[in-house]
Amino acid sequence: MLKPVRVGICGLGTVGSGTVNILKRNKSLIDARAGSDIQIIQIGARRDNPHCDTSGYAITRDIFEVANNPDVDVLVELIGGTTVAKELVLTAINNGKHVITANKALIAHYGNEIFAAAKAKGVTVAFEAAVAGGIPIIKAIREGLAANRIEWLAGIINGTGNFILTEMRDKGRAFEDVLKEAQALGYAEADPTFDVEGIDAAHKLVILASLAFGIPLEINKVFTEGITKIASADVAYAEELGYRIKNLGIARRAAKGIELRVHPTLIPAKRLIANVDGVMNAVLVKGDAVGPTLYYGAGAGAEPTGSSVVSDIVDVARTLTADPEHRVPCLGFGADFVIEQPILPIDEVETAYYLRMSAVDKPGVLSKVATILSDYGISIEAMIQKEAKEGESDVPLILLTNRVQEKRLRDAISRIESLDSINAPVVRIRVEALK
Amino acid sequence: MLKPVRVGICGLGTVGSGTVNILKRNKSLIDARAGSDIQIIQIGARRDNPHCDTSGYAITRDIFEVANNPDVDVLVELIGGTTVAKELVLTAINNGKHVITANKALIAHYGNEIFAAAKAKGVTVAFEAAVAGGIPIIKAIREGLAANRIEWLAGIINGTGNFILTEMRDKGRAFEDVLKEAQALGYAEADPTFDVEGIDAAHKLVILASLAFGIPLEINKVFTEGITKIASADVAYAEELGYRIKNLGIARRAAKGIELRVHPTLIPAKRLIANVDGVMNAVLVKGDAVGPTLYYGAGAGAEPTGSSVVSDIVDVARTLTADPEHRVPCLGFGADFVIEQPILPIDEVETAYYLRMSAVDKPGVLSKVATILSDYGISIEAMIQKEAKEGESDVPLILLTNRVQEKRLRDAISRIESLDSINAPVVRIRVEALK
């Protein structure tokens, strides 16, 4: 019998609905990882959300009912804003509840006060979802890199800004033009100031800097410069010089103090982070022991952000209910939940294939090869055929196939290799789209 | 007063010396994060290591003394191999010690047995360093992505193989040729079988798959194919088709079972993971809620791997000594260790700069600009000068400078803008190398 952990969720917007949907869909898996029976016992929301079926849940229109509900162990604040949200979080803390929030503005502005209140009451405040959406970057810095003196970090931590800069580069479009599209797509707000002037990124940057350097949150000391003045010409010249322009949040330990700054930045095009495009986020962290490490993923959206909220719920649940010396089981699932599953023999695995053949330079070879592949239900997605080199009679024939079972492909290759016009074993390398 | 956590380290090779050096160099910072006084109370090693000053530590030549030392809370196994290492780890567990290991072969082959023994004795076995060196990938899957049903993961988890494939692509070199260089550089062993035949990657892959899917470790069911037969021609044809060849470990939930396979794979060149080069590692994890996320960093080496070993020590220490409801403090450092530090005003920040000017198309302008920059100690690292467009009298002049203080650059720009031959405000974007 798993011990219950009783969760109250406040706010049923994008992230709230994502969180509820994940907890519902993956309940058995999440409980097996948490070692607890995670129950949503109350949802506080001013209105329903069509993206979230809340039938079966206790709903209240008064979020403070959740903060004052004596049965709630963990309050999840997803209402946004900083005024009511702060009051809600402090009420929950004063009532002895653990708090989880996705609210970067709240933490950036009032984190110092909120953390002190939580310490005084002996409860946890978790906020993985406040920075870089679904990327577990807070856990990485706070725990995964705990051995390191962090030298600097640099992040693409505003998806809207990165989408705009990516479109400007890929299509040579102007800032204003792409901004309008981003607004139409719902990536940017009607008033885009928070995104394009670097304010949203500044909220996230001060949180990362405090984790990296052990300093209080200092939102008023961040230098921010927006991307509104970047011209298409600068994007193109940067490219010509071997650079890309990215809107970065940068925190660095310098000799005389800490640098905290958000601004458009030219970075060498060959750096991995220069290739993070569209609305995706990434954070590059340089530790003295580990060197550079990078964390990449979706920086916003219902379920990516909900993924981080739920990981915080699992963290709190593991702490509340698990044997403290086994907070996280070795394989991440309680021993009773580690279950054998069939492992597919390679014959049954399906992938696409790259094939290279050495063929006699005569008409009709390609047709024979294509006929054999077709007999096995394999189609050709791309092809390179080169002329024979001076003095050679064989020509290379390179094919990409569609996805097909390994065994079927092997049988087709045997038949191809038995053709008179094919002179060497067929080279075969698997292809994965990784989408 | 921080409570002591007493650590015994077995093995003083590459990872052992990296671990001891990090614990020594960053002791105060690590203790502030752990909320404990982490003490190395004994080191067991058959011989000394010139890369590690062990003066002041209690050294024994018999590693089993460490496993039987009643004062040791946590035994760190860094001797490698699977025979003595297994006996050592099981002895420590039977003596009620927590165990940390970087030994992928040991976990892949005997993890099921070792975890069962640990559960029976109520101790932890941690192994972050066993997969992908310094990248906190085990923590990411086991905790950060706990909300997700993992659909698949794909990793570049053998640096030697990735170094060879990268060199083959960049320089058109043959496999055998690059392998010899890798051996000379110390990236590959004299007998390179473990690396180039995919065995090392298979060890890491089964560990990742068990964490992702909640299945026992099944090293004997992994399909492995090496990179020894990849020809330069295939690398070039793949490139022509828009792909790169990477040696991937892939674990996937398919309809009929789990796929576990290590083999060279063509992946689209535009994927971020296709741009992970040299000895670096990266793991791409696709969760149903979060979508694709990627984790990148050094996959081997003394301090990167030591970083993961020490993060496990901090994890165990936090569990052993912290108030369980505050296992990890909000900002990752105990509240007493969150200390204000000066934040540098932007005027004092030093970066390189991209400058774009609109100059009258007359001789001598560049010389005037260069002279002003030189007066402020600013040198020009790169330049683009274009001809005036048809019918326009101004030409764009684009410069990259060396690193310079913001204030000094701003003063120089003021002087440049006051030149008669400069007709518009100078565009200025900061440049970061991110190395």
mmCIF file of C-alpha atoms in Angstrom, chain B residues 117-289:
data_model
loop_
_atom_site.group_PDB
_atom_site.id
_atom_site.type_symbol
_atom_site.label_atom_id
_atom_site.label_comp_id
_atom_site.label_asym_id
_atom_site.label_seq_id
_atom_site.Cartn_x
_atom_site.Cartn_y
_atom_site.Cartn_z
ATOM 1 C CA ALA B 117 21.604 -6.655 -1.437
ATOM 2 C CA ALA B 118 21.485 -2.898 -0.787
ATOM 3 C CA LYS B 119 17.718 -2.947 -0.327
ATOM 4 C CA ALA B 120 17.993 -5.825 2.122
ATOM 5 C CA LYS B 121 20.538 -3.888 4.190
ATOM 6 C CA GLY B 122 18.789 -0.504 3.906
ATOM 7 C CA VAL B 123 21.652 1.270 2.144
ATOM 8 C CA THR B 124 21.973 3.225 -1.105
ATOM 9 C CA VAL B 125 23.987 2.373 -4.199
ATOM 10 C CA ALA B 126 24.604 5.435 -6.385
ATOM 11 C CA PHE B 127 26.218 5.332 -9.827
ATOM 12 C CA GLU B 128 25.840 8.693 -11.620
ATOM 13 C CA ALA B 129 29.437 8.484 -12.821
ATOM 14 C CA ALA B 130 28.827 5.127 -14.535
ATOM 15 C CA VAL B 131 27.076 6.708 -17.521
ATOM 16 C CA ALA B 132 28.256 9.663 -19.604
ATOM 17 C CA GLY B 133 30.936 10.888 -17.175
ATOM 18 C CA GLY B 134 30.078 14.335 -15.834
ATOM 19 C CA ILE B 135 26.605 14.650 -17.352
ATOM 20 C CA PRO B 136 23.965 14.236 -14.611
ATOM 21 C CA ILE B 137 21.909 12.000 -16.882
ATOM 22 C CA ILE B 138 20.916 9.423 -14.266
ATOM 23 C CA LYS B 139 19.498 12.129 -12.033
ATOM 24 C CA ALA B 140 17.735 13.681 -15.030
ATOM 25 C CA ILE B 141 15.942 10.444 -15.953
ATOM 26 C CA ARG B 142 15.314 9.159 -12.440
ATOM 27 C CA GLU B 143 14.163 12.458 -10.955
ATOM 28 C CA GLY B 144 13.978 15.331 -13.444
ATOM 29 C CA LEU B 145 11.800 13.432 -15.918
ATOM 30 C CA ALA B 146 9.871 11.398 -13.316
ATOM 31 C CA ALA B 147 6.543 12.679 -14.718
ATOM 32 C CA ASN B 148 7.183 11.092 -18.101
ATOM 33 C CA ARG B 149 6.546 7.847 -19.807
ATOM 34 C CA ILE B 150 9.901 7.663 -21.612
ATOM 35 C CA GLU B 151 9.333 6.738 -25.258
ATOM 36 C CA TRP B 152 12.953 6.371 -26.312
ATOM 37 C CA LEU B 153 16.442 7.589 -25.642
ATOM 38 C CA ALA B 154 19.480 7.760 -27.884
ATOM 39 C CA GLY B 155 22.967 8.555 -26.693
ATOM 40 C CA ILE B 156 26.467 9.245 -27.866
ATOM 41 C CA ILE B 157 27.872 7.450 -24.843
ATOM 42 C CA ASN B 158 31.314 6.416 -26.000
ATOM 43 C CA GLY B 159 33.708 9.323 -26.484
ATOM 44 C CA THR B 160 36.393 7.284 -28.241
ATOM 45 C CA GLY B 161 33.982 6.150 -30.931
ATOM 46 C CA ASN B 162 32.649 9.671 -31.358
ATOM 47 C CA PHE B 163 36.156 11.083 -31.638
ATOM 48 C CA ILE B 164 36.961 8.576 -34.403
ATOM 49 C CA LEU B 165 33.763 9.272 -36.366
ATOM 50 C CA THR B 166 34.217 13.053 -35.982
ATOM 51 C CA GLU B 167 37.775 12.919 -37.322
ATOM 52 C CA MET B 168 36.689 10.684 -40.202
ATOM 53 C CA ARG B 169 34.062 13.246 -41.189
ATOM 54 C CA ASP B 170 36.050 16.440 -40.622
ATOM 55 C CA LYS B 171 39.222 15.291 -42.307
ATOM 56 C CA GLY B 172 38.140 12.447 -44.582
ATOM 57 C CA ARG B 173 40.492 10.100 -42.718
ATOM 58 C CA ALA B 174 40.226 6.309 -42.568
ATOM 59 C CA PHE B 175 39.073 4.448 -39.450
ATOM 60 C CA GLU B 176 42.386 2.646 -38.791
ATOM 61 C CA ASP B 177 44.337 5.863 -39.130
ATOM 62 C CA VAL B 178 42.216 7.776 -36.603
ATOM 63 C CA LEU B 179 42.153 4.825 -34.212
ATOM 64 C CA LYS B 180 45.961 4.926 -34.056
ATOM 65 C CA GLU B 181 45.851 8.632 -33.209
ATOM 66 C CA ALA B 182 43.199 8.051 -30.546
ATOM 67 C CA GLN B 183 45.452 5.423 -28.990
ATOM 68 C CA ALA B 184 48.393 7.831 -29.061
ATOM 69 C CA LEU B 185 46.260 10.550 -27.413
ATOM 70 C CA GLY B 186 45.138 8.133 -24.690
ATOM 71 C CA TYR B 187 41.473 8.270 -25.796
ATOM 72 C CA ALA B 188 41.569 4.610 -26.847
ATOM 73 C CA GLU B 189 43.069 1.564 -25.135
ATOM 74 C CA ALA B 190 45.801 -0.602 -26.698
ATOM 75 C CA ASP B 191 43.032 -3.181 -27.166
ATOM 76 C CA PRO B 192 40.215 -0.924 -28.400
ATOM 77 C CA THR B 193 37.548 -3.657 -28.574
ATOM 78 C CA PHE B 194 35.438 -2.303 -25.681
ATOM 79 C CA ASP B 195 35.119 1.087 -27.331
ATOM 80 C CA VAL B 196 34.960 0.361 -31.060
ATOM 81 C CA GLU B 197 32.793 -2.756 -30.850
ATOM 82 C CA GLY B 198 30.128 -0.988 -28.771
ATOM 83 C CA ILE B 199 30.584 -3.017 -25.578
ATOM 84 C CA ASP B 200 31.294 0.009 -23.366
ATOM 85 C CA ALA B 201 28.263 1.783 -24.856
ATOM 86 C CA ALA B 202 26.148 -1.325 -24.242
ATOM 87 C CA HIS B 203 27.002 -1.245 -20.521
ATOM 88 C CA LYS B 204 25.800 2.343 -20.300
ATOM 89 C CA LEU B 205 22.762 1.749 -22.477
ATOM 90 C CA VAL B 206 21.308 -1.031 -20.319
ATOM 91 C CA ILE B 207 21.655 1.195 -17.269
ATOM 92 C CA LEU B 208 19.819 4.054 -19.000
ATOM 93 C CA ALA B 209 17.132 1.686 -20.303
ATOM 94 C CA SER B 210 16.442 0.264 -16.855
ATOM 95 C CA LEU B 211 16.020 3.775 -15.440
ATOM 96 C CA ALA B 212 13.811 4.828 -18.333
ATOM 97 C CA PHE B 213 11.527 1.818 -18.477
ATOM 98 C CA GLY B 214 11.696 0.267 -15.005
ATOM 99 C CA ILE B 215 13.136 -3.036 -16.217
ATOM 100 C CA PRO B 216 15.929 -5.159 -14.710
ATOM 101 C CA LEU B 217 19.419 -4.757 -16.188
ATOM 102 C CA GLU B 218 19.725 -7.061 -19.198
ATOM 103 C CA ILE B 219 23.253 -6.746 -20.560
ATOM 104 C CA ASN B 220 23.011 -10.023 -22.461
ATOM 105 C CA LYS B 221 20.107 -8.852 -24.562
ATOM 106 C CA VAL B 222 21.709 -5.753 -26.090
ATOM 107 C CA PHE B 223 22.429 -5.889 -29.806
ATOM 108 C CA THR B 224 25.842 -4.358 -30.536
ATOM 109 C CA GLU B 225 27.516 -3.563 -33.806
ATOM 110 C CA GLY B 226 30.856 -1.720 -33.887
ATOM 111 C CA ILE B 227 32.130 1.146 -35.988
ATOM 112 C CA THR B 228 35.132 -0.740 -37.384
ATOM 113 C CA LYS B 229 33.565 -1.272 -40.803
ATOM 114 C CA ILE B 230 32.524 2.348 -41.426
ATOM 115 C CA ALA B 231 34.332 3.533 -44.560
ATOM 116 C CA SER B 232 35.229 7.160 -45.278
ATOM 117 C CA ALA B 233 33.054 6.849 -48.375
ATOM 118 C CA ASP B 234 29.972 6.164 -46.219
ATOM 119 C CA VAL B 235 30.705 9.172 -44.026
ATOM 120 C CA ALA B 236 30.898 11.347 -47.163
ATOM 121 C CA TYR B 237 27.768 9.917 -48.822
ATOM 122 C CA ALA B 238 25.823 10.352 -45.585
ATOM 123 C CA GLU B 239 26.872 14.011 -45.547
ATOM 124 C CA GLU B 240 25.725 14.398 -49.152
ATOM 125 C CA LEU B 241 22.314 13.047 -48.148
ATOM 126 C CA GLY B 242 22.074 15.521 -45.233
ATOM 127 C CA TYR B 243 23.014 13.008 -42.513
ATOM 128 C CA ARG B 244 25.863 12.314 -40.099
ATOM 129 C CA ILE B 245 27.023 8.920 -38.852
ATOM 130 C CA LYS B 246 27.105 8.645 -35.080
ATOM 131 C CA ASN B 247 27.596 5.604 -32.894
ATOM 132 C CA LEU B 248 24.379 5.567 -30.863
ATOM 133 C CA GLY B 249 23.033 3.547 -27.996
ATOM 134 C CA ILE B 250 19.273 3.396 -28.536
ATOM 135 C CA ALA B 251 16.570 2.165 -26.165
ATOM 136 C CA ARG B 252 12.996 2.332 -27.377
ATOM 137 C CA ARG B 253 9.595 1.177 -26.220
ATOM 138 C CA ALA B 254 8.146 -0.569 -29.295
ATOM 139 C CA ALA B 255 4.740 -2.217 -29.546
ATOM 140 C CA LYS B 256 6.060 -5.752 -28.959
ATOM 141 C CA GLY B 257 8.896 -5.047 -26.562
ATOM 142 C CA ILE B 258 11.898 -2.940 -25.702
ATOM 143 C CA GLU B 259 14.631 -2.302 -28.262
ATOM 144 C CA LEU B 260 18.189 -2.228 -26.888
ATOM 145 C CA ARG B 261 20.816 -1.622 -29.528
ATOM 146 C CA VAL B 262 24.206 -0.012 -30.109
ATOM 147 C CA HIS B 263 25.233 0.599 -33.702
ATOM 148 C CA PRO B 264 26.472 3.258 -36.131
ATOM 149 C CA THR B 265 23.466 5.305 -37.201
ATOM 150 C CA LEU B 266 22.741 7.931 -39.832
ATOM 151 C CA ILE B 267 20.924 10.867 -38.223
ATOM 152 C CA PRO B 268 19.778 14.110 -39.847
ATOM 153 C CA ALA B 269 22.647 16.633 -39.739
ATOM 154 C CA LYS B 270 20.362 19.359 -38.393
ATOM 155 C CA ARG B 271 19.548 17.494 -35.165
ATOM 156 C CA LEU B 272 21.395 18.998 -32.210
ATOM 157 C CA ILE B 273 22.878 15.594 -31.277
ATOM 158 C CA ALA B 274 24.365 15.267 -34.781
ATOM 159 C CA ASN B 275 26.541 18.268 -33.872
ATOM 160 C CA VAL B 276 28.064 16.684 -30.764
ATOM 161 C CA ASP B 277 31.666 16.185 -31.809
ATOM 162 C CA GLY B 278 34.975 14.799 -30.597
ATOM 163 C CA VAL B 279 35.109 12.989 -27.264
ATOM 164 C CA MET B 280 31.977 14.734 -25.930
ATOM 165 C CA ASN B 281 28.902 12.719 -24.934
ATOM 166 C CA ALA B 282 25.207 13.542 -25.194
ATOM 167 C CA VAL B 283 21.961 11.759 -24.433
ATOM 168 C CA LEU B 284 18.659 12.626 -26.093
ATOM 169 C CA VAL B 285 15.614 11.518 -24.073
ATOM 170 C CA LYS B 286 12.055 11.670 -25.415
ATOM 171 C CA GLY B 287 9.340 11.798 -22.755
ATOM 172 C CA ASP B 288 5.611 11.803 -23.490
ATOM 173 C CA ALA B 289 5.044 15.043 -21.542
#
